[in-house]
Short mmCIF file of C-alpha atoms in Angstrom, two decimals:
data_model
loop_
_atom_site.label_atom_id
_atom_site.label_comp_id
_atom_site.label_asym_id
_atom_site.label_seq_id
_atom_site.Cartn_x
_atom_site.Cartn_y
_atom_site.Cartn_z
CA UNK A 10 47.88 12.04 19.04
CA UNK A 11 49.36 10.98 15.67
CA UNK A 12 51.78 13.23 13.84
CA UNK A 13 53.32 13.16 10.55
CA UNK A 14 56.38 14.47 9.13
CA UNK A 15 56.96 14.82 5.58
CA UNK A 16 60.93 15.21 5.19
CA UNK A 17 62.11 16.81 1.64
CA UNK A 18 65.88 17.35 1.08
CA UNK A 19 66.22 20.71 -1.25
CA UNK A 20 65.05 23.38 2.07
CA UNK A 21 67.39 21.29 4.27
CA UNK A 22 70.09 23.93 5.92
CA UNK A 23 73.26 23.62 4.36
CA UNK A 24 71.94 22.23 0.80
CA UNK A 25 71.70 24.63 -1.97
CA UNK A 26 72.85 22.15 -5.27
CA UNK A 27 71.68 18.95 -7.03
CA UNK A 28 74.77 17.72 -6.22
CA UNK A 29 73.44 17.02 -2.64
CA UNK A 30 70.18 15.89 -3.70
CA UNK A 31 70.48 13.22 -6.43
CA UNK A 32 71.80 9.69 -5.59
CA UNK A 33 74.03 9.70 -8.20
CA UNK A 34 76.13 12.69 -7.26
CA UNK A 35 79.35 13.13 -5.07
CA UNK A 36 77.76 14.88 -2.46
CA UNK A 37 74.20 12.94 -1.50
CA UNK A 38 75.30 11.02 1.28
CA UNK A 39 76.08 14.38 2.97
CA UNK A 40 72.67 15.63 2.19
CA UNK A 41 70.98 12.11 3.55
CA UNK A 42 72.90 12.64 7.05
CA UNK A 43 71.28 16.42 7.38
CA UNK A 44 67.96 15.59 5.92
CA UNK A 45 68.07 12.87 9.07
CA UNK A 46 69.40 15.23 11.13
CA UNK A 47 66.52 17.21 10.87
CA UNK A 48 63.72 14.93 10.95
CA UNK A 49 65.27 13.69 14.11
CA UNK A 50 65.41 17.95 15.46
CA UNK A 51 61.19 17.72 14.78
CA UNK A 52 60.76 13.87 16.23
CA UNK A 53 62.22 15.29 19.26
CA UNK A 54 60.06 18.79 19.69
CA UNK A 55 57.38 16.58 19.07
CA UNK A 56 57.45 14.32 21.64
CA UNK A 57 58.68 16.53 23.98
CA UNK A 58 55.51 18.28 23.67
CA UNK A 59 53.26 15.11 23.77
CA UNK A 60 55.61 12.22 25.30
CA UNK A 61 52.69 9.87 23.98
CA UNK A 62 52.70 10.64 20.22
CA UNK A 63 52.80 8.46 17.49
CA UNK A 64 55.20 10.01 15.25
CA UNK A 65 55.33 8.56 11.51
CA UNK A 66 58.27 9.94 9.31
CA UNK A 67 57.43 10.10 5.14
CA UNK A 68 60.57 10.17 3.14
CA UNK A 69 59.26 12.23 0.58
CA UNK A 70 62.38 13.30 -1.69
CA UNK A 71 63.25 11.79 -5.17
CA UNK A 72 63.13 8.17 -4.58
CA UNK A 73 61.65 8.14 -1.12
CA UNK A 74 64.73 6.82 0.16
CA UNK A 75 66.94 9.06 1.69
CA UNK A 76 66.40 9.19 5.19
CA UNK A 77 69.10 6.96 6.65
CA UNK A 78 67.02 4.26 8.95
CA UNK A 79 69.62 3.49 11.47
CA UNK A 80 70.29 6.56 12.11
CA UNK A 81 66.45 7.84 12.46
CA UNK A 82 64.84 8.48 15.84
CA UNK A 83 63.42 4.60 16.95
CA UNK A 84 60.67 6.25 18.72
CA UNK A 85 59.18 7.24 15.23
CA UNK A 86 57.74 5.15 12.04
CA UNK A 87 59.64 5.43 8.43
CA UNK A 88 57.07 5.48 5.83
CA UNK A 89 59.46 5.07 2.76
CA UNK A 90 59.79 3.33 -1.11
CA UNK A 91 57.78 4.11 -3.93
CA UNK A 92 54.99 3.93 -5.60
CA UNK A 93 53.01 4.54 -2.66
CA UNK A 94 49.60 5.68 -1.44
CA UNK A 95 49.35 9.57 -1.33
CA UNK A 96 53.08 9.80 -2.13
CA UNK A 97 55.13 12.61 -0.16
CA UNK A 98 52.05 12.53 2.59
CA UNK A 99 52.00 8.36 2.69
CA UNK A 100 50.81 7.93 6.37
CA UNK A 101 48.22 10.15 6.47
CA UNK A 102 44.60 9.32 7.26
CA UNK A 103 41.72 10.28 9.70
CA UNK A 104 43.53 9.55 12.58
CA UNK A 105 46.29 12.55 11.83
CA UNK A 106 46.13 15.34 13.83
CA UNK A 107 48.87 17.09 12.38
CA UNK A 108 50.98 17.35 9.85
CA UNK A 109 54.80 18.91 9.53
CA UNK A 110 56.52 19.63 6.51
CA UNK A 111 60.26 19.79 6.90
CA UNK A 112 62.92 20.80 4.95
CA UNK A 113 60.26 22.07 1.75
CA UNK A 114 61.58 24.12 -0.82
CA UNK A 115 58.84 26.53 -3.09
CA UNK A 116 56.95 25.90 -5.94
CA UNK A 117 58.30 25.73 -9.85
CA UNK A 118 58.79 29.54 -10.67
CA UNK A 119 58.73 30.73 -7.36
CA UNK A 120 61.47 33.15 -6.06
CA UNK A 121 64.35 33.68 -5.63
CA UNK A 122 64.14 30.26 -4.16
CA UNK A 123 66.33 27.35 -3.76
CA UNK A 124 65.96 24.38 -5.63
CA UNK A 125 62.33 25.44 -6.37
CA UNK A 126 60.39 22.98 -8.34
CA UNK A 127 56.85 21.41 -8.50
CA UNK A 128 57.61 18.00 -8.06
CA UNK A 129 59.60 17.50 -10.89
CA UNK A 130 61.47 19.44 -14.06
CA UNK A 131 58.85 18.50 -16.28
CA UNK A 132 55.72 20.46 -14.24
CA UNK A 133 56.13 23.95 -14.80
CA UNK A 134 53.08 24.94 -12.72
CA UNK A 135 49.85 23.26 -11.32
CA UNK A 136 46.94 25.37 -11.10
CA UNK A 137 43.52 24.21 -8.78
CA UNK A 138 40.68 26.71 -9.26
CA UNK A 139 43.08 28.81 -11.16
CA UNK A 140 45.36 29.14 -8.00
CA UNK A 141 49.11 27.95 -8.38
CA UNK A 142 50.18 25.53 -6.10
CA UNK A 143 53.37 23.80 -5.64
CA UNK A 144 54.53 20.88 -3.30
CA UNK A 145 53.89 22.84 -0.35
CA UNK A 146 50.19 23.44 -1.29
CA UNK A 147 49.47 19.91 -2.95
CA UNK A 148 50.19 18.89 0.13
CA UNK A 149 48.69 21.41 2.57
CA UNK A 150 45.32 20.65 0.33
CA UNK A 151 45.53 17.16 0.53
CA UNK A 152 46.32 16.91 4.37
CA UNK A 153 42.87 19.28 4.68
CA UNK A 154 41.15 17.08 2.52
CA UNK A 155 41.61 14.64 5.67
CA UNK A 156 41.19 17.29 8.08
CA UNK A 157 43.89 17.82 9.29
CA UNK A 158 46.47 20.81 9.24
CA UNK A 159 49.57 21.41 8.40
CA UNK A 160 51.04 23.06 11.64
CA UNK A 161 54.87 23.73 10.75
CA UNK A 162 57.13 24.18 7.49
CA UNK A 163 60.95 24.54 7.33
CA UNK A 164 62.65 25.47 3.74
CA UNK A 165 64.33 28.84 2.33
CA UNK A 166 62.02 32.07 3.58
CA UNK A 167 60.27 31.67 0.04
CA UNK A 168 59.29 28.19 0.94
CA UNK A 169 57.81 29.89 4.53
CA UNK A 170 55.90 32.50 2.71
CA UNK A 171 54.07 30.01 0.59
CA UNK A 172 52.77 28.50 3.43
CA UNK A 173 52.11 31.62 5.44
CA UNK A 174 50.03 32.81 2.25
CA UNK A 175 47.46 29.47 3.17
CA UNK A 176 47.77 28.65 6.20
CA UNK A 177 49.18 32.00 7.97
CA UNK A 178 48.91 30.33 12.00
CA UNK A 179 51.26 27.68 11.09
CA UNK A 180 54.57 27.86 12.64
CA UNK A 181 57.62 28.29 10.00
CA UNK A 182 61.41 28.33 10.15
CA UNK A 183 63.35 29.47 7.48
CA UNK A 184 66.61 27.45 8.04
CA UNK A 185 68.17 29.73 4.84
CA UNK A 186 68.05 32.89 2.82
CA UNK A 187 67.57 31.95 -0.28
CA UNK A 188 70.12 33.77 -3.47
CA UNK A 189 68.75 32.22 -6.53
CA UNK A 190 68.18 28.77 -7.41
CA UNK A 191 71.67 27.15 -6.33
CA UNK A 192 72.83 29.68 -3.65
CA UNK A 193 71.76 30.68 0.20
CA UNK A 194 72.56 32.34 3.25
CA UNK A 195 72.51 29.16 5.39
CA UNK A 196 72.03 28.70 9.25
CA UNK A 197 74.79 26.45 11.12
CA UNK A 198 72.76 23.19 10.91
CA UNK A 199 73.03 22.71 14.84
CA UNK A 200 71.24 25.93 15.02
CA UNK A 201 69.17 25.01 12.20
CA UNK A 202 68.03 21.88 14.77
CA UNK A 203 67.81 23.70 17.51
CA UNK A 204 65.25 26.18 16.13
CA UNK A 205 63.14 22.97 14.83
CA UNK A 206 63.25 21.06 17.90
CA UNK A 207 61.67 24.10 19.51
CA UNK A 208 59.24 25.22 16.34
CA UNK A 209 57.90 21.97 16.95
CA UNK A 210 57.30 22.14 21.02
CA UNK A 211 55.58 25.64 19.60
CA UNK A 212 53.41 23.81 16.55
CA UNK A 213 52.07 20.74 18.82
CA UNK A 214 51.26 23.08 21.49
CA UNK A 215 49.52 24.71 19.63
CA UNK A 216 47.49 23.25 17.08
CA UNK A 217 44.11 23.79 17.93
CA UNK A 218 44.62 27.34 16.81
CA UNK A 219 46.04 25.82 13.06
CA UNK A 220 42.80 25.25 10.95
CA UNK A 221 42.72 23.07 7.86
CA UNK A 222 43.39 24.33 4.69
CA UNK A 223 40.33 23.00 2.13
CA UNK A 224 39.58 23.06 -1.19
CA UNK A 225 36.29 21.92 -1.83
CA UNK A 226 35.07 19.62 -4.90
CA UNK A 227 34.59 19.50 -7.92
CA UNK A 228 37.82 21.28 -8.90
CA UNK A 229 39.00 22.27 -12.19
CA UNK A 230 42.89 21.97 -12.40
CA UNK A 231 45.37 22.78 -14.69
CA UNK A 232 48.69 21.32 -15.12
CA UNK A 233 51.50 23.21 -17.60
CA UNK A 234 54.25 20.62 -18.84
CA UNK A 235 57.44 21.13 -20.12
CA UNK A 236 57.49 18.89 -23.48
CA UNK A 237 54.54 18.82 -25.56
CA UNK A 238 54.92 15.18 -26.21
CA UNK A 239 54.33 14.86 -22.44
CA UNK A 240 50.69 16.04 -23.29
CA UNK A 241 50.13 14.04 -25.84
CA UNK A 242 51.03 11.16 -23.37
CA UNK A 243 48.67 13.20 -20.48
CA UNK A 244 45.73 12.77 -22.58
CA UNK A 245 45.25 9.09 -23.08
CA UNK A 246 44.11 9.30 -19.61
CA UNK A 247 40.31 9.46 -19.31
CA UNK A 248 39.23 13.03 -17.97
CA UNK A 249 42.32 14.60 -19.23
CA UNK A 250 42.12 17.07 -21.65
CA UNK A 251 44.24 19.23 -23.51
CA UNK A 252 43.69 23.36 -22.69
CA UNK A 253 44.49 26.65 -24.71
CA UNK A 254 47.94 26.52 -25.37
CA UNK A 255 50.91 23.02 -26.30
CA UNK A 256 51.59 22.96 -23.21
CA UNK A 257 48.70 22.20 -20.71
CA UNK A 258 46.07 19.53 -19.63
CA UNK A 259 42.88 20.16 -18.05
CA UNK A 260 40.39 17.99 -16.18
CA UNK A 261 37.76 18.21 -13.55
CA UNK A 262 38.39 16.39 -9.87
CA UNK A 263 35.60 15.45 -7.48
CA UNK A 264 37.45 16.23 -4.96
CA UNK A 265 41.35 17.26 -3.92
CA UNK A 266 42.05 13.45 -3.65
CA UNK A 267 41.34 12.75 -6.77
CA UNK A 268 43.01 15.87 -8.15
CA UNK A 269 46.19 14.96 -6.30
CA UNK A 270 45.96 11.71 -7.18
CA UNK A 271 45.84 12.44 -11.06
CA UNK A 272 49.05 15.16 -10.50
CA UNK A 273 50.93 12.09 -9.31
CA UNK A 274 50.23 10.40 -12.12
CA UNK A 275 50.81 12.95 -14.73
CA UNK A 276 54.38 13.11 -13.05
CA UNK A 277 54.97 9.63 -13.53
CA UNK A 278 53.61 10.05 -17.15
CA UNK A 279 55.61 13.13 -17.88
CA UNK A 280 59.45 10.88 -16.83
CA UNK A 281 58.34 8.84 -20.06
CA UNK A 282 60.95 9.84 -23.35
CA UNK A 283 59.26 9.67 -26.10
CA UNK A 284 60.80 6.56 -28.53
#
């Protein structure tokens, strides 16, 4: 079987600040070393489920380069860099057969959750079908849209209640209680690895009983920005549209991989200062 893990930093145990997230702040190489620590806690409940697996790792935090290589399980593939093919899910394809999403954090607006954000400052909320997703459902859509489901999730307990709301037989483990947006009641993160080595045993087990979670084209999405200049940027795109109210675009996807697609690219868009 093939397995990917998509490794965010923010619902790592232990982090609760930007100041273990960014690469330009005192505290990110500290952050890095956990965030590997933790990938290396699922590698292991993975293949000591299915000795045979073909585990691929997607660094899928800020700049997609976090996760320190030499200090990654060998037994597993890096998938990292950007700009890249599907972004925080780069590795998937038909030949997945599961998906893990590890140290996740909840969607912009959602909590109280730490470091909650829809992947970045400037999206205040993306809504498919009029449902609000953040980077825990992009993602959960667009592995469906494949096939293939999304089978464990470790953040703050807000991040594990997102996912329990769409896919509620995945396995979860909420390495923190989140405070507020900068604050948590944190596991130790040995027992944070612990748990994960064994969540994953649990979620490869038992998989068949995890069922895709699909949204079906075409699909209307809306996507609220912070700046209104970053809409007037949004719609020189063709398809994109702007919607009741400064702050939103609007357009219509075939289907979720061309509505993920497009959120990508309005994020890219959005980074743009106007000049």
């Amino acid at each position: 079987m093939k397995v990917l893990i998509s490794v965010d930093m923010e619902g790592i145990s232990g982090i609760v600040h930007p100041a273990e997230t960014n690469p330009d702040r005192y505290d990110y190489q500290r952050g890095r070393s956990l965030m590997t620590a933790e990938a290396n806690a699922v590698i292991a409940g993975v293949l000591e489920a299915e000795p045979m697996a073909e585990v691929w790792v997607a660094d899928a935090h800020g700049p997609f380069r976090n996760v320190l290589p030499e200090e990654l399980d060998r037994r597993a593939r890096l998938v990292r860099g950007k700009p890249r093919p599907l972004g925080m899910l780069s590795g998937l394809d038909e030949h997945t057969d599961a998906v893990m999403l590890v140290g996740y954090h909840a969607r912009a607006g959602g909590g109280p959750a730490v470091l909650a954000h829809t992947m970045s400052d400037a999206i205040l909320d993306v809504r498919v079908g009029g449902r609000s997703l953040g980077e825990i459902g992009l993602n959960v859509a667009m592995a469906g849209h494949f096939g293939t489901p999304v089978v464990l999730l470790s953040g703050d307990d807000t991040a594990c209640a997102e996912l329990c709301d769409l896919v509620p037989s995945a396995v979860t483990v909420a390495v923190k209680q989140a405070l507020g947006q900068a604050a948590a009641v944190a596991l130790h993160p040995e027992e944070a690895r612990e748990r994960l080595q064994q969540a994953a045993v649990e979620a490869v087990t038992g998989r068949a009983r995890v069922s895709p979670f699909v949204l079906a084209g075409p699909l209307e999405v809306e996507v609220d920005l912070y700046g209104p200049y970053m809409v007037d940027l949004a719609t020189l795109v063709p398809g994109v549209s702007r919607a009741e109210g400064g702050r939103t675009v609007a357009f219509t996807a075939t289907d979720f991989a061309e509505a993920y697609r497009l959120v990508l690219l309005l994020v890219q868009l959005a980074s743009i200062k106007p000049g």
